[in-house]
């Protein structure tokens, strides 16, 4: 009995492409439905990245030309490297410019830590003023 | 800590230390053209050389050593987690009714050196139910957004998962001394 490897590859490629398309679709729905910026970034990273990878695996299996496969691998590598960085930058910018509604968060360590750091700074400044307005040793005159 | 020191490097030094970057750029060039010919390889090497000499990047101090098996374990686990995380987020996007309630959780990493911090942050953005919002280099703090804290299992589980991820990264890349300092040293031949 001979196995029709091209047929097998085609079936696997079809499954990969359907799964990838489903994940990309779910990522799109997530971007519309999730309540805030940070939640949307989740949809834009995880299902989207795996969706693209599965899609490209499907393309690679269907095309089976080595030069194309090399380029697809490159696309996947750069997607994996850049998607989290992009999401991080958007999330950070959103946090810093007040686009994140803090009341919606169950726990918010970042705001708490920032406020603690600010309070510490204020306390240090107040202490400095109490010391008869002597500039601290490392301050430039 | 010498985190923000920019030492000026000569182009000779850059060539000596960053030959691997040149090789990687040449490989990217060849893959983009899609065929291995002498012309492509030479053009790729030449371009890589130009990029490294003309556009210098600060050097990452890396004192660890790579353990291939641990690295493989890291990648396999990463692949599985990416699969799980993707379907979880897809499910949360599609399920009717309940809206997820997020949270921002701070985690202090054991080893705040640039390279492990970067790798851990990158992987944790893709892997469990988390997304990096802010990184604090000096203290090694990582602030992660969790999509649905209740479904995830609480703040402590987030911290434990990120620290476990960092442990896998350190075991794959860090030196024995760094592992010791992080409290991750394992007995010889015993997988942990």
Coordinates of C-alpha atoms in Angstrom, one line a residue:
Chain A
X1 CA 0.0 0.0 0.0
X2 CA 1.4 3.4 -0.9
X3 CA 0.6 6.5 1.1
X4 CA -0.4 9.5 -0.9
X5 CA 1.9 11.9 1.0
X6 CA 0.9 14.9 -1.1
X7 CA -2.7 14.1 -0.2
X8 CA -1.9 13.9 3.5
X9 CA 0.0 17.2 3.3
X10 CA -3.0 18.8 1.6
X11 CA -5.4 17.6 4.3
X12 CA -3.0 18.8 7.1
X13 CA -2.6 22.1 5.3
X14 CA -6.4 22.5 5.1
X15 CA -6.8 21.8 8.8
X16 CA -4.0 24.3 9.6
X17 CA -5.5 27.0 7.4
X18 CA -9.0 26.6 8.8
X19 CA -7.8 26.7 12.4
X20 CA -5.6 29.7 11.6
X21 CA -8.5 31.5 9.9
X22 CA -10.7 30.7 13.0
X23 CA -8.1 32.2 15.4
X24 CA -7.7 35.3 13.3
X25 CA -11.5 35.7 13.2
X26 CA -11.7 35.3 17.0
X27 CA -8.9 37.9 17.4
X28 CA -11.0 40.3 15.3
X29 CA -14.1 39.7 17.4
X30 CA -12.0 40.1 20.5
X31 CA -10.8 43.5 19.4
X32 CA -14.4 44.7 19.0
X33 CA -15.8 43.0 22.1
X34 CA -13.2 43.4 24.8
X35 CA -14.0 46.3 27.2
X36 CA -10.7 48.2 27.3
X37 CA -7.4 48.9 25.6
X38 CA -5.3 46.4 27.5
X39 CA -7.8 43.6 27.0
X40 CA -7.8 44.3 23.3
X41 CA -4.1 44.0 23.1
X42 CA -4.5 40.4 24.3
X43 CA -6.6 39.6 21.3
X44 CA -4.1 41.3 19.0
X45 CA -1.2 39.2 20.3
X46 CA -2.0 35.6 21.2
X47 CA -4.7 34.3 18.8
X48 CA -3.5 36.5 16.0
X49 CA 0.1 35.3 16.2
X50 CA -0.9 31.6 16.3
X51 CA -3.5 32.2 13.7
X52 CA -0.9 33.6 11.3
X53 CA 1.6 30.8 12.1
X54 CA -1.0 28.1 11.4
X55 CA -2.0 29.9 8.2
X56 CA 1.6 30.0 7.0
X57 CA 2.2 26.4 8.0
X58 CA -0.7 25.5 5.8
X59 CA 0.7 27.6 2.9
X60 CA 4.1 25.9 3.4
X61 CA 2.6 22.4 3.3
X62 CA 0.6 23.2 0.2
X63 CA 3.3 24.9 -1.8
X64 CA 6.3 22.8 -0.7
X65 CA 8.9 24.9 -2.4
X66 CA 12.0 25.5 -0.2
X67 CA 12.6 29.1 -1.1
X68 CA 9.0 29.9 -0.1
X69 CA 9.3 27.9 3.2
X70 CA 12.4 29.9 4.1
X71 CA 10.6 33.2 3.7
X72 CA 7.6 31.9 5.7
X73 CA 9.9 30.9 8.6
X74 CA 11.3 34.5 8.5
X75 CA 7.8 35.9 8.7
X76 CA 7.0 33.7 11.7
X77 CA 10.2 34.6 13.5
X78 CA 9.6 38.4 13.0
X79 CA 6.0 38.1 14.0
X80 CA 7.0 36.3 17.3
X81 CA 9.6 39.0 18.0
X82 CA 7.6 42.1 17.1
X83 CA 4.0 41.3 18.2
X84 CA 4.7 41.3 22.0
X85 CA 6.9 44.4 21.7
X86 CA 4.2 46.3 19.7
X87 CA 1.5 45.3 22.2
X88 CA 3.8 46.3 25.1
X89 CA 4.4 49.7 23.6
X90 CA 0.7 50.3 23.0
X91 CA -0.2 49.2 26.5
X92 CA 2.5 51.3 28.1
X93 CA 1.6 54.4 26.1
X94 CA -2.1 53.8 27.0
X95 CA -1.2 53.5 30.7
X96 CA 1.0 56.6 30.7
X97 CA -1.5 58.8 28.9
X98 CA -4.5 57.8 31.1
X99 CA -6.3 55.7 28.5
X100 CA -6.7 52.9 31.0
X101 CA -9.6 53.1 33.4
X102 CA -8.1 52.1 36.7
X103 CA -11.4 51.4 38.4
X104 CA -12.0 48.5 35.9
X105 CA -8.9 46.7 37.1
X106 CA -9.3 44.2 40.0
X107 CA -5.7 44.7 41.1
X108 CA -3.4 47.5 40.0
X109 CA 0.1 47.1 41.3
X110 CA 1.6 49.5 38.8
X111 CA -0.4 52.5 39.9
X112 CA 0.0 51.6 43.6
X113 CA 3.8 51.3 43.1
X114 CA 4.0 54.6 41.2
X115 CA 2.1 56.4 43.9
X116 CA 4.3 54.8 46.6
X117 CA 7.4 56.0 44.7
X118 CA 5.9 59.5 44.4
X119 CA 5.0 59.7 48.1
X120 CA 8.6 58.6 49.0
X121 CA 10.0 61.3 46.8
X122 CA 7.7 63.9 48.4
X123 CA 8.8 62.7 51.9
X124 CA 12.4 62.9 50.9
X125 CA 12.0 66.5 49.7
X126 CA 10.1 67.5 52.8
X127 CA 12.9 66.0 55.0
X128 CA 15.5 67.9 53.0
X129 CA 13.6 71.2 53.6
X130 CA 13.4 70.4 57.3
X131 CA 17.2 70.1 57.5
X132 CA 17.6 73.8 57.5
X133 CA 17.7 74.0 53.7
X134 CA 21.0 72.4 53.3
X135 CA 21.5 71.0 49.9
X136 CA 22.1 67.3 49.8
X137 CA 25.7 66.3 49.3
X138 CA 25.3 65.1 45.7
X139 CA 23.2 68.0 44.5
X140 CA 25.0 70.4 42.2
X141 CA 25.5 73.9 43.5
Chain B
X1 CA 24.8 49.7 38.5
X2 CA 26.2 50.6 35.0
X3 CA 22.9 50.3 33.2
X4 CA 23.1 53.5 31.2
X5 CA 26.7 53.6 30.3
X6 CA 27.4 54.0 26.6
X7 CA 30.9 53.0 25.9
X8 CA 32.1 54.2 22.5
X9 CA 33.3 51.2 20.5
X10 CA 35.6 51.3 17.5
X11 CA 34.5 49.5 14.4
X12 CA 37.2 46.9 14.9
X13 CA 35.7 45.9 18.2
X14 CA 32.2 45.8 16.8
X15 CA 33.5 43.5 14.1
X16 CA 35.2 41.2 16.6
X17 CA 32.2 41.0 18.9
X18 CA 29.3 41.1 16.5
X19 CA 30.2 38.7 13.8
X20 CA 27.2 36.5 14.7
X21 CA 24.9 39.5 13.9
X22 CA 26.5 39.8 10.5
X23 CA 25.9 36.1 9.9
X24 CA 22.3 36.4 11.0
X25 CA 21.7 39.4 8.7
X26 CA 23.3 37.5 5.8
X27 CA 20.9 34.6 6.5
X28 CA 17.9 36.9 6.6
X29 CA 19.0 38.3 3.2
X30 CA 19.4 34.9 1.6
X31 CA 16.0 33.8 3.0
X32 CA 14.4 36.9 1.6
X33 CA 15.8 36.3 -1.8
X34 CA 14.8 32.6 -1.6
X35 CA 17.8 31.0 -3.2
X36 CA 21.4 30.2 -2.1
X37 CA 23.7 31.7 -4.7
X38 CA 27.2 33.1 -4.3
X39 CA 25.8 36.5 -5.2
X40 CA 23.2 36.4 -2.5
X41 CA 25.5 35.2 0.2
X42 CA 28.2 37.7 -0.6
X43 CA 25.7 40.6 -0.8
X44 CA 24.1 39.5 2.5
X45 CA 27.5 39.4 4.2
X46 CA 28.4 42.8 2.8
X47 CA 25.1 44.3 3.9
X48 CA 25.4 42.7 7.4
X49 CA 28.9 44.2 7.6
X50 CA 27.7 47.7 6.7
X51 CA 24.8 47.5 9.1
X52 CA 27.0 46.4 12.0
X53 CA 29.7 49.0 11.3
X54 CA 27.5 51.9 10.5
X55 CA 24.6 51.4 12.8
X56 CA 26.1 50.3 16.1
X57 CA 23.9 49.0 18.9
X58 CA 25.0 48.8 22.5
X59 CA 26.4 45.5 23.4
X60 CA 24.4 43.1 25.6
X61 CA 26.6 41.7 28.3
X62 CA 26.0 37.9 28.2
X63 CA 27.9 35.7 30.7
X64 CA 25.6 32.7 30.6
X65 CA 26.0 29.5 28.7
X66 CA 23.4 27.9 26.6
X67 CA 22.0 24.5 27.6
X68 CA 20.5 23.0 24.4
X69 CA 18.2 20.5 26.2
X70 CA 16.8 23.2 28.5
X71 CA 16.4 25.5 25.6
X72 CA 14.5 22.9 23.7
X73 CA 12.3 22.3 26.8
X74 CA 11.7 26.1 26.9
X75 CA 10.6 26.2 23.3
X76 CA 8.4 23.1 23.5
X77 CA 6.7 24.5 26.6
X78 CA 6.4 27.9 24.9
X79 CA 4.7 26.3 21.9
X80 CA 2.2 24.4 24.1
X81 CA 1.4 27.6 26.1
X82 CA 1.0 29.7 23.0
X83 CA -1.5 27.1 21.7
X84 CA -3.5 27.1 25.0
X85 CA -3.3 30.9 25.5
X86 CA -4.6 31.5 21.9
X87 CA -7.6 29.3 22.3
X88 CA -8.3 30.7 25.8
X89 CA -8.3 34.3 24.5
X90 CA -10.4 33.2 21.4
X91 CA -12.9 31.6 23.7
X92 CA -13.1 34.6 25.9
X93 CA -13.6 36.8 22.8
X94 CA -16.4 34.6 21.5
X95 CA -18.3 33.5 24.6
X96 CA -21.5 35.4 25.1
X97 CA -22.3 37.3 28.3
X98 CA -19.6 37.8 30.9
X99 CA -17.0 40.5 30.3
X100 CA -13.5 39.7 31.6
X101 CA -12.2 41.7 34.5
X102 CA -8.5 42.5 34.1
X103 CA -5.8 43.3 36.5
X104 CA -2.2 44.7 36.5
X105 CA 0.1 42.6 38.5
X106 CA 3.7 43.4 39.5
X107 CA 6.3 40.6 39.6
X108 CA 9.9 41.0 40.8
X109 CA 12.2 38.8 38.7
X110 CA 15.1 37.1 40.3
X111 CA 17.7 38.2 37.8
X112 CA 17.1 41.7 36.4
X113 CA 19.9 41.7 33.8
X114 CA 18.9 43.0 30.4
X115 CA 18.9 39.8 28.4
X116 CA 16.9 37.6 30.7
X117 CA 14.5 40.4 31.5
X118 CA 13.9 40.9 27.7
X119 CA 13.4 37.2 27.0
X120 CA 11.1 36.7 29.9
X121 CA 9.0 39.8 29.0
X122 CA 8.7 38.7 25.4
X123 CA 7.7 35.2 26.2
X124 CA 5.3 36.1 28.9
X125 CA 3.5 38.6 26.5
X126 CA 2.7 35.6 24.3
X127 CA 2.4 32.8 26.7
X128 CA 0.1 32.7 29.7
X129 CA -2.9 35.0 30.1
X130 CA -0.7 38.0 30.4
X131 CA 0.7 41.0 28.6
X132 CA 3.6 43.2 29.7
X133 CA 2.5 46.8 30.4
X134 CA 5.6 48.2 32.0
X135 CA 9.1 47.0 32.7
X136 CA 11.3 48.6 35.3
X137 CA 14.9 47.8 34.5
X138 CA 16.6 49.0 37.7
X139 CA 14.4 46.9 40.1
X140 CA 13.7 44.1 37.7
X141 CA 10.0 44.6 38.1
X142 CA 7.6 43.3 35.4
X143 CA 4.1 44.7 35.3
X144 CA 1.7 42.4 33.5
X145 CA -1.9 42.8 32.5
X146 CA -4.0 39.7 33.0
X147 CA -7.1 39.5 30.8
X148 CA -9.4 37.7 33.4
X149 CA -7.9 37.5 36.8
X150 CA -10.7 35.4 38.3
X151 CA -10.5 32.8 35.6
X152 CA -6.7 32.8 35.8
X153 CA -6.8 31.9 39.5
X154 CA -5.6 35.0 41.3
X155 CA -2.6 37.3 41.7
X156 CA -0.4 34.6 43.3
X157 CA -0.9 32.2 40.4
X158 CA 0.2 35.0 38.0
X159 CA 3.4 35.6 40.0
X160 CA 4.1 31.9 40.3
X161 CA 3.7 31.3 36.5
X162 CA 5.9 34.2 35.5
X163 CA 8.6 33.2 38.0
X164 CA 8.4 29.6 36.6
X165 CA 8.8 31.0 33.1
X166 CA 11.8 33.0 34.3
X167 CA 13.2 29.9 35.9
X168 CA 13.0 28.0 32.5
X169 CA 14.7 31.0 30.8
X170 CA 17.5 31.1 33.3
X171 CA 18.0 27.3 33.2
X172 CA 18.3 27.5 29.4
X173 CA 20.6 30.5 29.2
X174 CA 22.2 31.6 32.5
X175 CA 25.6 30.6 33.9
X176 CA 25.9 28.3 37.0
X177 CA 26.8 31.3 39.2
X178 CA 23.7 33.2 38.1
X179 CA 21.5 30.1 38.7
X180 CA 23.1 29.8 42.1
X181 CA 22.4 33.4 42.9
X182 CA 18.8 33.0 41.8
X183 CA 18.4 30.0 44.0
X184 CA 17.8 27.6 41.1
X185 CA 20.9 25.5 41.3
X186 CA 20.1 21.8 40.7
X187 CA 22.0 18.8 41.6
X188 CA 24.0 17.4 38.7
X189 CA 21.9 15.2 36.4
X190 CA 18.7 15.7 38.3
X191 CA 16.1 17.4 36.2
X192 CA 14.0 19.9 38.1

